[in-house]
Coordinates of C-alpha atoms in Angstrom, one line a residue:
M1 CA 32.2 138.8 193.6
S2 CA 31.5 139.5 197.3
T3 CA 34.3 140.3 199.8
S4 CA 37.0 137.8 198.9
P5 CA 40.0 136.3 200.6
L6 CA 41.6 135.8 197.2
I7 CA 42.1 139.4 196.0
N8 CA 41.1 143.0 196.6
Q9 CA 38.3 143.2 194.0
T10 CA 38.3 147.0 194.0
N11 CA 41.9 146.9 193.0
L12 CA 41.3 144.3 190.3
R13 CA 38.6 146.6 188.8
F14 CA 40.8 149.6 189.1
L15 CA 43.6 147.9 187.2
L16 CA 41.4 146.4 184.4
H17 CA 39.0 149.3 184.0
K18 CA 41.2 152.4 184.7
V19 CA 44.9 151.6 184.5
F20 CA 44.9 149.0 181.7
P21 CA 41.4 149.4 180.3
M22 CA 40.2 146.0 179.1
E23 CA 37.6 147.6 176.7
K24 CA 40.6 148.5 174.4
L25 CA 41.1 144.7 173.9
C26 CA 37.7 144.5 172.2
T27 CA 39.0 146.7 169.3
Y28 CA 41.2 143.8 168.1
P29 CA 39.5 141.5 165.5
R30 CA 40.4 138.4 167.6
F31 CA 38.3 139.7 170.5
A32 CA 35.7 141.7 168.5
E33 CA 32.9 139.3 169.5
H34 CA 33.6 139.8 173.2
E35 CA 32.4 142.6 175.4
V36 CA 33.7 143.9 178.7
S37 CA 30.7 142.2 180.3
T38 CA 31.9 138.9 178.9
F39 CA 35.3 139.4 180.5
E40 CA 33.7 140.3 183.8
A41 CA 31.5 137.2 183.7
V42 CA 34.5 134.9 183.0
M43 CA 36.4 136.4 185.9
E44 CA 33.3 136.1 188.1
A45 CA 33.1 132.4 187.2
A46 CA 36.8 131.9 187.9
H47 CA 36.4 133.5 191.3
D48 CA 33.4 131.3 192.2
L49 CA 35.1 128.1 191.0
A50 CA 38.3 129.0 192.9
M51 CA 36.4 129.6 196.1
E52 CA 34.3 126.5 195.7
K53 CA 36.8 123.9 194.4
F54 CA 40.3 125.2 194.8
L55 CA 40.5 127.0 198.2
P56 CA 38.8 124.4 200.4
H57 CA 41.6 121.8 199.9
N58 CA 44.6 124.1 199.9
R59 CA 45.5 123.2 203.5
K60 CA 44.7 119.5 203.1
S61 CA 46.9 119.2 200.0
D62 CA 49.7 120.7 202.0
S63 CA 49.3 118.4 205.0
H64 CA 48.6 115.3 202.8
E65 CA 51.2 115.7 200.2
P66 CA 51.4 113.2 197.3
E67 CA 52.8 109.8 198.2
F68 CA 55.1 107.4 196.2
D69 CA 53.4 104.0 196.2
K70 CA 54.8 101.1 194.1
G71 CA 55.8 103.3 191.1
S72 CA 52.7 105.5 191.2
V73 CA 51.5 108.6 193.1
K74 CA 48.6 108.9 195.5
I75 CA 47.0 112.4 195.5
I76 CA 44.0 113.5 197.6
P77 CA 40.8 113.2 195.5
E78 CA 39.9 116.9 195.9
V79 CA 42.7 117.9 193.4
K80 CA 41.1 115.8 190.6
A81 CA 37.7 117.1 191.5
A82 CA 39.0 120.7 191.2
L83 CA 40.7 120.1 187.9
D84 CA 37.7 118.3 186.5
A85 CA 35.5 121.3 187.4
Y86 CA 38.1 123.6 185.9
A87 CA 38.0 121.6 182.7
E88 CA 34.2 121.4 182.6
A89 CA 34.1 125.2 182.9
G90 CA 36.3 125.5 179.8
F91 CA 39.3 127.2 181.5
P92 CA 42.0 125.0 180.0
A93 CA 41.1 126.6 176.7
A94 CA 40.5 130.2 177.9
F95 CA 43.3 131.6 175.8
A96 CA 42.9 129.2 172.9
D97 CA 41.4 129.9 169.4
S98 CA 37.7 129.3 169.0
E99 CA 38.5 126.9 166.1
D100 CA 40.3 124.7 168.7
G101 CA 37.3 124.9 171.1
G102 CA 38.7 127.8 173.1
M103 CA 37.2 130.9 174.6
Q104 CA 39.6 133.1 172.6
L105 CA 40.1 135.4 175.5
P106 CA 42.8 138.1 175.7
F107 CA 45.9 137.1 177.7
S108 CA 45.1 139.9 180.2
I109 CA 41.8 138.3 181.1
S110 CA 43.3 134.8 181.2
L111 CA 45.9 136.1 183.6
A112 CA 43.3 137.6 185.8
C113 CA 41.6 134.2 186.1
D114 CA 45.0 132.5 186.7
A115 CA 45.6 135.0 189.5
L116 CA 42.4 134.0 191.2
F117 CA 43.0 130.3 191.0
A118 CA 46.6 130.8 192.2
S119 CA 45.6 132.8 195.2
A120 CA 43.1 130.0 196.1
N121 CA 45.5 127.1 195.6
V122 CA 48.8 127.6 193.8
S123 CA 49.6 123.8 193.8
T124 CA 46.5 122.6 192.1
M125 CA 46.6 125.5 189.7
G126 CA 50.2 124.4 188.8
Y127 CA 48.9 121.3 187.0
A128 CA 46.6 123.4 184.9
M129 CA 49.2 126.0 184.0
L130 CA 51.8 123.5 183.0
A131 CA 49.3 121.8 180.7
R132 CA 48.3 125.1 179.1
G133 CA 52.0 125.9 178.5
V134 CA 52.4 122.6 176.6
A135 CA 49.3 123.4 174.5
N136 CA 50.6 126.8 173.6
L137 CA 54.0 125.4 172.8
L138 CA 52.5 122.8 170.5
K139 CA 50.3 125.5 168.9
A140 CA 53.4 127.4 168.0
H141 CA 55.8 124.6 167.0
G142 CA 53.9 121.4 166.7
T143 CA 52.7 119.7 163.5
A144 CA 49.0 119.5 162.6
E145 CA 49.1 115.8 163.8
Q146 CA 50.8 116.7 167.0
R147 CA 48.3 119.4 167.8
E148 CA 45.4 117.0 167.0
K149 CA 46.8 114.2 169.2
Y150 CA 48.2 116.2 172.2
M151 CA 47.1 119.8 172.1
L152 CA 43.4 119.4 171.7
P153 CA 43.0 116.9 174.5
I154 CA 44.9 119.3 176.8
L155 CA 42.5 122.1 175.8
Q156 CA 39.6 119.7 176.5
G157 CA 41.0 119.0 180.0
R158 CA 41.6 115.4 179.2
F159 CA 45.4 115.5 179.2
L160 CA 47.9 117.3 181.5
G161 CA 51.5 118.1 180.7
T162 CA 55.0 118.8 182.0
M163 CA 58.3 120.4 181.0
C164 CA 61.3 118.1 181.4
L165 CA 64.5 120.2 181.3
S166 CA 66.6 119.7 184.5
E167 CA 68.7 116.6 185.2
P168 CA 70.3 115.5 188.5
Q169 CA 73.8 116.3 187.4
A170 CA 73.1 119.4 185.3
G171 CA 70.4 121.4 187.2
S172 CA 69.9 124.7 185.3
S173 CA 73.0 124.2 183.1
L174 CA 71.0 122.8 180.2
G175 CA 74.1 122.5 178.0
D176 CA 75.2 119.7 180.2
I177 CA 72.1 117.5 179.9
K178 CA 72.8 113.9 179.0
T179 CA 69.4 112.6 177.9
I180 CA 69.8 111.1 174.4
A181 CA 67.2 110.8 171.6
T182 CA 68.2 108.1 169.1
P183 CA 66.5 108.2 165.6
H184 CA 64.3 105.1 164.9
A185 CA 63.5 103.7 161.5
D186 CA 59.8 104.7 161.7
G187 CA 60.7 108.4 162.1
T188 CA 60.3 108.4 165.9
Y189 CA 63.1 108.6 168.5
R190 CA 64.0 106.4 171.5
I191 CA 64.6 108.6 174.6
S192 CA 67.1 107.5 177.2
G193 CA 68.0 109.5 180.3
S194 CA 66.6 111.0 183.5
K195 CA 65.0 114.2 184.5
M196 CA 64.7 115.8 188.0
W197 CA 62.4 118.3 189.6
I198 CA 59.5 117.5 187.2
S199 CA 56.3 119.0 188.6
G200 CA 53.2 116.9 187.7
G201 CA 55.4 114.1 186.4
E202 CA 53.2 111.2 187.5
H203 CA 49.6 111.0 188.7
D204 CA 46.1 109.8 187.8
L205 CA 44.5 113.2 187.5
S206 CA 44.1 112.9 183.7
E207 CA 43.9 110.3 181.0
N208 CA 47.4 111.1 179.8
I209 CA 50.5 113.2 180.6
V210 CA 52.3 114.9 177.8
H211 CA 56.0 115.3 178.7
M212 CA 57.9 118.0 176.8
V213 CA 61.5 116.6 177.0
L214 CA 64.8 118.2 176.1
A215 CA 67.3 115.7 174.7
K216 CA 70.3 115.5 172.4
I217 CA 70.5 113.6 169.1
P218 CA 73.8 111.8 168.7
G219 CA 76.2 113.6 166.4
G220 CA 74.6 117.0 167.0
P221 CA 76.4 120.2 168.1
A222 CA 77.8 120.4 171.6
G223 CA 76.2 122.3 174.4
V224 CA 72.9 124.1 174.1
K225 CA 73.1 124.2 170.3
G226 CA 72.6 120.4 170.2
I227 CA 69.4 120.3 172.2
S228 CA 66.2 119.1 170.5
L229 CA 62.6 119.0 171.8
F230 CA 60.4 115.9 172.0
I231 CA 56.9 114.9 172.9
V232 CA 57.0 111.9 175.2
P233 CA 53.5 110.8 176.3
K234 CA 52.9 108.7 179.4
F235 CA 50.6 106.6 177.2
L236 CA 51.1 106.3 173.4
V237 CA 48.3 107.8 171.4
K238 CA 46.8 105.8 168.5
E239 CA 45.9 107.2 165.1
D240 CA 42.3 107.5 166.1
G241 CA 43.2 109.4 169.3
G242 CA 42.6 106.5 171.6
L243 CA 45.2 105.5 174.2
G244 CA 47.6 102.7 173.5
E245 CA 50.2 101.0 175.7
R246 CA 52.2 102.8 178.4
N247 CA 55.3 104.4 177.3
D248 CA 58.7 103.6 178.8
V249 CA 58.6 106.5 181.3
Q250 CA 59.2 105.4 184.9
L251 CA 58.7 107.2 188.2
A252 CA 62.0 106.9 190.1
G253 CA 61.0 109.0 193.1
V254 CA 59.0 111.8 194.6
N255 CA 60.7 115.0 196.0
H256 CA 59.4 116.1 199.4
K257 CA 59.3 119.9 199.4
L258 CA 59.2 122.8 201.8
G259 CA 56.0 124.2 200.1
Q260 CA 53.7 123.8 197.1
R261 CA 53.4 120.3 198.3
G262 CA 50.0 119.7 196.6
I263 CA 51.7 119.4 193.1
V264 CA 53.8 116.3 192.9
N265 CA 57.5 116.8 192.1
T266 CA 59.2 113.8 190.5
F267 CA 62.4 112.1 189.4
L268 CA 61.7 110.4 186.1
K269 CA 63.6 107.9 184.1
F270 CA 63.2 107.5 180.4
G271 CA 64.0 104.3 178.4
E272 CA 64.8 101.9 181.3
R273 CA 63.5 99.2 178.9
D274 CA 65.0 100.8 175.8
N275 CA 61.6 101.5 174.4
C276 CA 60.7 105.1 175.3
V277 CA 59.1 106.6 172.3
G278 CA 59.5 110.3 171.6
Y279 CA 58.3 112.6 168.8
L280 CA 60.5 115.4 167.5
V281 CA 58.9 118.9 167.7
G282 CA 60.1 121.2 165.0
P283 CA 63.6 121.0 163.5
Q284 CA 66.5 119.1 165.1
H285 CA 68.8 121.1 167.5
Q286 CA 66.2 123.9 167.9
G287 CA 64.7 122.6 171.1
L288 CA 65.9 125.2 173.6
S289 CA 64.5 128.1 171.6
Q290 CA 61.2 126.3 171.2
M291 CA 61.1 125.4 174.9
F292 CA 61.6 129.1 175.7
H293 CA 58.1 129.6 174.3
M294 CA 56.9 127.6 177.3
M295 CA 59.5 128.8 179.8
N296 CA 58.8 132.5 179.2
E297 CA 55.1 131.8 179.7
A298 CA 56.0 129.8 182.8
R299 CA 58.1 132.7 184.2
I300 CA 55.2 135.1 183.9
G301 CA 53.1 132.4 185.6
V302 CA 55.7 132.1 188.4
G303 CA 55.6 135.9 188.9
V304 CA 51.8 135.9 189.1
G305 CA 51.8 133.0 191.5
A306 CA 54.3 134.8 193.7
I307 CA 52.2 138.0 193.7
M308 CA 49.0 136.1 194.6
L309 CA 50.6 134.2 197.4
G310 CA 51.9 137.6 198.7
T311 CA 48.4 139.0 198.2
A312 CA 46.8 136.2 200.2
G313 CA 49.2 136.7 203.0
Y314 CA 48.6 140.5 203.0
L315 CA 44.8 140.1 203.1
H316 CA 45.0 137.6 205.9
S317 CA 47.4 139.7 208.0
L318 CA 45.3 142.9 207.3
E319 CA 42.2 141.1 208.6
Y320 CA 44.1 139.9 211.6
A321 CA 45.6 143.3 212.4
I322 CA 42.1 144.9 212.3
E323 CA 40.5 142.3 214.5
R324 CA 43.3 141.5 217.0
K325 CA 43.4 143.8 220.0
Q326 CA 46.8 144.0 221.7
G327 CA 48.8 146.7 223.4
R328 CA 48.3 150.4 223.7
H329 CA 49.8 153.6 222.3
P330 CA 53.0 154.9 224.0
E331 CA 51.1 157.9 225.4
Q332 CA 48.4 155.7 227.0
K333 CA 49.7 155.3 230.5
D334 CA 46.6 153.8 232.1
P335 CA 47.0 150.0 232.1
A336 CA 43.3 149.7 232.6
S337 CA 42.5 151.4 229.3
P338 CA 41.3 149.0 226.6
P339 CA 43.9 147.6 224.2
V340 CA 43.9 148.9 220.6
A341 CA 43.8 147.0 217.4
L342 CA 47.2 145.9 216.0
I343 CA 46.6 148.1 213.0
E344 CA 46.8 151.1 215.3
H345 CA 50.5 150.4 216.0
A346 CA 53.0 152.2 213.7
D347 CA 55.2 149.2 213.1
V348 CA 52.3 147.0 212.1
R349 CA 51.2 149.8 209.7
R350 CA 54.7 149.9 208.2
M351 CA 54.6 146.1 207.6
L352 CA 51.1 146.3 206.0
L353 CA 52.2 149.1 203.8
Q354 CA 55.3 147.2 202.7
Q355 CA 53.1 144.2 201.8
K356 CA 50.6 146.4 199.9
S357 CA 53.3 148.2 198.0
Y358 CA 55.0 145.0 196.9
T359 CA 52.0 143.0 195.9
E360 CA 49.8 145.7 194.3
G361 CA 52.8 147.2 192.6
A362 CA 53.9 143.8 191.2
L363 CA 50.3 142.9 190.2
A364 CA 50.2 146.1 188.1
L365 CA 53.5 145.1 186.4
A366 CA 51.9 141.7 185.7
F367 CA 48.9 143.3 184.0
Y368 CA 51.3 145.6 182.1
S369 CA 53.1 142.5 180.8
A370 CA 49.8 140.9 179.9
Q371 CA 48.9 143.9 177.9
L372 CA 52.2 143.7 176.0
I373 CA 51.4 140.1 175.1
D374 CA 48.0 141.1 173.8
V375 CA 49.6 143.9 171.7
R376 CA 52.4 141.5 170.5
D377 CA 49.9 138.9 169.4
N378 CA 47.1 141.1 168.0
D379 CA 48.1 144.6 167.0
P380 CA 48.2 145.4 163.2
D381 CA 50.9 148.0 163.7
A382 CA 54.3 146.3 163.1
D383 CA 56.1 148.9 165.1
K384 CA 53.9 148.4 168.2
V385 CA 54.4 144.6 167.9
R386 CA 58.2 145.0 167.7
E387 CA 58.1 147.3 170.7
A388 CA 55.9 144.9 172.7
K389 CA 58.3 142.1 172.0
L390 CA 61.3 144.1 173.1
L391 CA 59.6 145.3 176.3
L392 CA 58.5 141.7 177.2
E393 CA 62.1 140.5 176.8
L394 CA 63.2 143.0 179.3
I395 CA 60.4 142.8 181.8
T396 CA 59.8 139.1 182.0
P397 CA 62.9 138.3 184.1
I398 CA 62.1 141.4 186.3
L399 CA 58.5 140.2 186.8
K400 CA 59.5 136.7 187.6
A401 CA 62.5 137.4 189.9
W402 CA 61.5 140.6 191.6
S403 CA 58.0 139.3 192.4
G404 CA 59.5 136.0 193.6
E405 CA 61.8 137.7 196.1
W406 CA 59.8 140.7 197.3
C407 CA 56.3 139.0 197.5
C408 CA 58.0 136.3 199.5
K409 CA 59.2 139.1 201.7
A410 CA 55.6 140.2 202.0
N411 CA 54.7 136.7 203.3
D412 CA 57.5 137.0 205.8
L413 CA 56.0 140.3 207.0
A414 CA 52.5 138.7 207.3
I415 CA 54.0 136.1 209.6
Q416 CA 55.6 138.8 211.7
I417 CA 52.3 140.7 212.1
L418 CA 50.6 137.6 213.4
G419 CA 53.6 137.0 215.7
G420 CA 53.7 133.6 217.4
Y421 CA 50.4 132.7 215.9
G422 CA 51.8 133.3 212.4
Y423 CA 54.6 130.8 213.1
T424 CA 52.1 128.0 213.8
R425 CA 50.1 125.8 211.5
E426 CA 46.9 127.1 212.9
Y427 CA 47.0 130.1 210.6
P428 CA 47.7 129.9 206.8
V429 CA 50.4 132.6 206.6
E430 CA 53.2 130.2 207.3
Q431 CA 52.0 128.0 204.3
F432 CA 51.9 131.0 202.1
Y433 CA 55.5 131.7 202.9
R434 CA 56.6 128.1 202.3
D435 CA 54.7 128.0 199.1
N436 CA 56.2 131.2 197.9
R437 CA 59.7 130.3 198.8
L438 CA 59.9 128.1 195.7
N439 CA 59.3 131.0 193.3
P440 CA 62.8 132.6 193.5
I441 CA 64.2 129.1 192.6
H442 CA 62.2 127.4 189.8
E443 CA 61.8 128.3 186.1
G444 CA 65.3 129.8 186.2
A445 CA 66.6 130.8 189.6
N446 CA 66.7 134.5 190.4
G447 CA 70.4 134.6 189.9
I448 CA 70.0 133.3 186.4
Q449 CA 67.3 135.8 185.7
A450 CA 69.7 138.6 186.8
L451 CA 72.4 137.3 184.5
D452 CA 69.9 137.1 181.7
L453 CA 68.7 140.6 182.3
L454 CA 72.1 142.3 182.5
G455 CA 74.1 140.0 180.2
R456 CA 71.6 139.7 177.4
K457 CA 68.3 141.6 177.7
V458 CA 69.6 145.1 178.2
L459 CA 71.9 144.6 175.3
L460 CA 69.2 143.6 172.9
E461 CA 69.4 145.5 169.6
N462 CA 72.0 147.8 171.1
G463 CA 70.0 148.7 174.1
A464 CA 66.7 149.3 172.2
A465 CA 64.5 147.5 174.9
L466 CA 65.9 149.6 177.7
A467 CA 65.6 152.8 175.7
L468 CA 62.0 152.0 174.9
M469 CA 61.2 151.3 178.6
Q470 CA 62.9 154.6 179.6
K471 CA 60.8 156.4 177.0
Q472 CA 57.6 155.0 178.3
I473 CA 58.5 155.8 181.9
E474 CA 59.4 159.4 180.9
A475 CA 55.9 159.7 179.3
D476 CA 54.3 158.7 182.6
I477 CA 56.6 161.0 184.5
A478 CA 55.4 163.9 182.4
K479 CA 51.7 163.0 183.2
A480 CA 52.5 162.8 186.9
K481 CA 54.0 166.3 186.9
E482 CA 50.6 167.7 186.0
F483 CA 49.5 166.9 189.6
Q484 CA 51.1 168.9 192.4
N485 CA 51.0 166.0 194.9
L486 CA 53.0 163.8 192.4
K487 CA 55.7 166.2 191.3
S488 CA 58.2 165.0 193.9
H489 CA 57.6 161.4 193.0
A490 CA 58.0 162.2 189.3
D491 CA 61.3 163.9 190.0
D492 CA 62.5 161.0 192.1
L493 CA 61.6 158.5 189.4
A494 CA 63.4 160.7 186.8
E495 CA 66.5 160.7 189.0
A496 CA 66.2 156.9 189.4
L497 CA 65.9 156.5 185.7
M498 CA 69.1 158.5 185.1
L499 CA 70.8 156.3 187.7
V500 CA 69.8 153.2 185.9
G501 CA 71.1 154.6 182.6
K502 CA 74.4 155.6 184.1
T503 CA 74.9 152.3 185.9
T504 CA 73.9 150.3 182.8
Q505 CA 76.4 152.2 180.7
V506 CA 79.2 151.6 183.1
L507 CA 78.5 147.8 183.2
V508 CA 78.1 147.5 179.5
M509 CA 81.3 149.3 178.8
Q510 CA 83.1 147.0 181.2
M511 CA 81.6 144.0 179.5
Q512 CA 82.7 145.3 176.1
A513 CA 86.2 145.8 177.5
G514 CA 86.3 142.1 178.4
N515 CA 85.5 142.3 182.1
I516 CA 82.4 140.2 181.7
R517 CA 82.7 138.1 184.8
L518 CA 83.3 141.1 187.1
S519 CA 80.5 143.1 185.4
L520 CA 78.0 140.3 186.0
A521 CA 79.2 139.4 189.5
N522 CA 76.6 141.7 191.2
A523 CA 73.9 141.1 188.6
A524 CA 71.4 140.3 191.4
Y525 CA 71.7 143.9 192.6
Y526 CA 71.1 145.2 189.1
L527 CA 67.9 143.2 188.8
N528 CA 66.7 144.5 192.2
M529 CA 67.5 148.0 191.1
M530 CA 65.6 147.5 187.8
G531 CA 62.7 145.9 189.7
H532 CA 62.4 148.7 192.2
V533 CA 62.4 151.2 189.4
S534 CA 59.7 149.2 187.5
I535 CA 57.5 148.9 190.5
A536 CA 57.9 152.7 191.3
W537 CA 56.8 153.3 187.7
M538 CA 53.7 151.1 188.2
W539 CA 52.9 153.0 191.4
L540 CA 53.3 156.4 189.7
K541 CA 51.1 155.1 186.9
Q542 CA 48.4 154.1 189.4
A543 CA 48.7 157.3 191.3
V544 CA 48.0 159.4 188.2
V545 CA 44.8 157.4 187.6
A546 CA 43.9 157.6 191.3
N547 CA 44.2 161.4 191.1
E548 CA 42.1 161.6 188.0
C549 CA 39.4 159.4 189.7
L550 CA 39.4 161.7 192.7
E551 CA 38.9 164.7 190.5
K552 CA 35.9 163.1 188.8
T553 CA 34.0 161.4 191.6
E554 CA 33.7 160.8 195.3
A555 CA 33.1 157.1 194.7
E556 CA 35.7 154.8 196.3
K557 CA 37.5 157.9 197.7
E558 CA 39.3 155.9 200.5
F559 CA 40.5 153.4 198.0
H560 CA 42.1 156.0 195.7
H561 CA 43.6 157.8 198.7
G562 CA 45.0 154.5 199.7
K563 CA 46.7 154.2 196.3
L564 CA 48.3 157.6 196.7
Q565 CA 49.5 156.9 200.2
T566 CA 51.0 153.5 199.2
C567 CA 52.7 155.2 196.2
R568 CA 54.1 157.8 198.6
F569 CA 55.3 154.9 200.9
F570 CA 57.1 153.1 198.1
F571 CA 58.8 156.3 196.9
T572 CA 59.8 157.3 200.4
Y573 CA 60.9 154.0 201.9
E574 CA 61.7 151.6 199.0
L575 CA 62.9 153.4 195.9
P576 CA 65.9 155.1 197.7
Q577 CA 67.5 151.7 198.1
I578 CA 68.6 151.8 194.5
K579 CA 71.1 154.5 195.2
T580 CA 73.2 152.1 197.3
Q581 CA 72.7 149.4 194.7
A582 CA 73.8 151.7 191.8
A583 CA 76.9 152.9 193.8
L584 CA 77.9 149.3 194.4
L585 CA 77.4 148.3 190.8
Q586 CA 79.4 151.2 189.4
K587 CA 82.2 150.5 191.8
M588 CA 82.8 147.2 190.1
D589 CA 83.6 145.6 193.4
D590 CA 85.3 142.2 193.3
T591 CA 84.9 141.1 196.9
T592 CA 82.9 138.0 196.0
L593 CA 85.2 137.0 193.2
S594 CA 88.5 137.6 195.0
M595 CA 87.4 135.7 198.1
P596 CA 89.6 132.5 198.2
M597 CA 87.6 129.3 198.3
E598 CA 89.5 128.1 201.3
A599 CA 88.5 131.2 203.3
F600 CA 84.7 130.5 203.1

């Protein structure tokens, strides 16, 4: 990879060779036939394809968004060309088993490829990521016949897919969905209802679309306990794998969005002619737990998408700040003196450091999460598998929500650096911001992630997940204390960790005492606190490795010094924010709850 607008390649190598060494993945039997050179070749191919087929139409797909035309959708041809090239290169099956025609790559390497495609064009990549999520869901919960008919064509790049959860009247409150699945004599179901906000819900980009639909079977339990999961294909699939007649799934409308306009977002109606055929996945009334297999994967994908949009904005604003000459230093009194580059100005440097600290810190957390998935799925040690599962439960909402909020903030800062130019369509930073603004909303809004983190995840197995995370952070604190220049950061993170523990204890005790609503009222602050501590942890981890690299070699000296300086920035300017958040949370303030509705 040459100099790239998609990612800092030196940073990618640093993360995958030094911080989370990918050679360790080759010790697992599943990846034993691979070598590090294989992983590097795959990432190189992903980068080249992203540059050649995904990046060039990113702007065009934003300005020429999908159009609703007589019940179908018109999409610019470059999107299909990119997805066809993606399929031809084998990327739909990058993570899949070799017996299914897959590359059988580690999740960590698959995530690195996803990051490159998302940075180039997050909308077009959205089609591919949704389809892979369907394939992985069917691999885990589908029958052999369902995998043959629907999963394999997705892995071959012939079919795409969706997840159909939300409904117009229910939104994220899935217990209130009204879509019905009525049993049919032949063992299939007839689906009736509507779904809103369905990305990739209608198009001609693939031979078929595999909708994964949540619905309720009459007579089942109320609320979320009565939800089942169904395959509802756009076209019915014959026994020989050929396509049959079109299923009774109708496009009712296209939603016009602020950003990520290149991936169509739809309103779908099922069973308008009382003949929408659905196929039950797994047992009845277990649909939500099964769908979480796809949702959790999607939440990691949302986090990565947010990080890469933030990264794209950072790289563009950095280039602009280096090239743009404007203004002079305060002590330069001569108006005839030449203007200096924007990057010479302290406030611009602050904004660049903020972006760098958010995006590179979050990318490290994403690769840490990917490493956990590889351990969970492949390690022979049952204790390590259990620990990886617990940590993933805790970190997934943090990765999704913190990255969604703070990497969007990074895009805001990129616009600010470009000034008036950044606010115009002549430069891409305004699109990066619009595209990223979706990420705090979809796949479970950030407020829902906060409620999940505080109300459920920190309580898992009597706090085992949080205790395990604290133990790992403490181990990295001990390593950092071996370096004189990191001791103060290590002490600050130790203090922050104690603050998290104390705050969590106060909130959990209040919940156990019955003050659940008040305890959760400020859950968003809790998630931000946990997120900042997690990112500080990732920065300390990177700083330790950067110090070790500086001791061993002069190579990439400036890069490693940059890591140390950005770590210093995050600990000095960002981490202290958690003290205010912790004080507020421990106070159990009821201002928001006690505000009369009439007074708003």
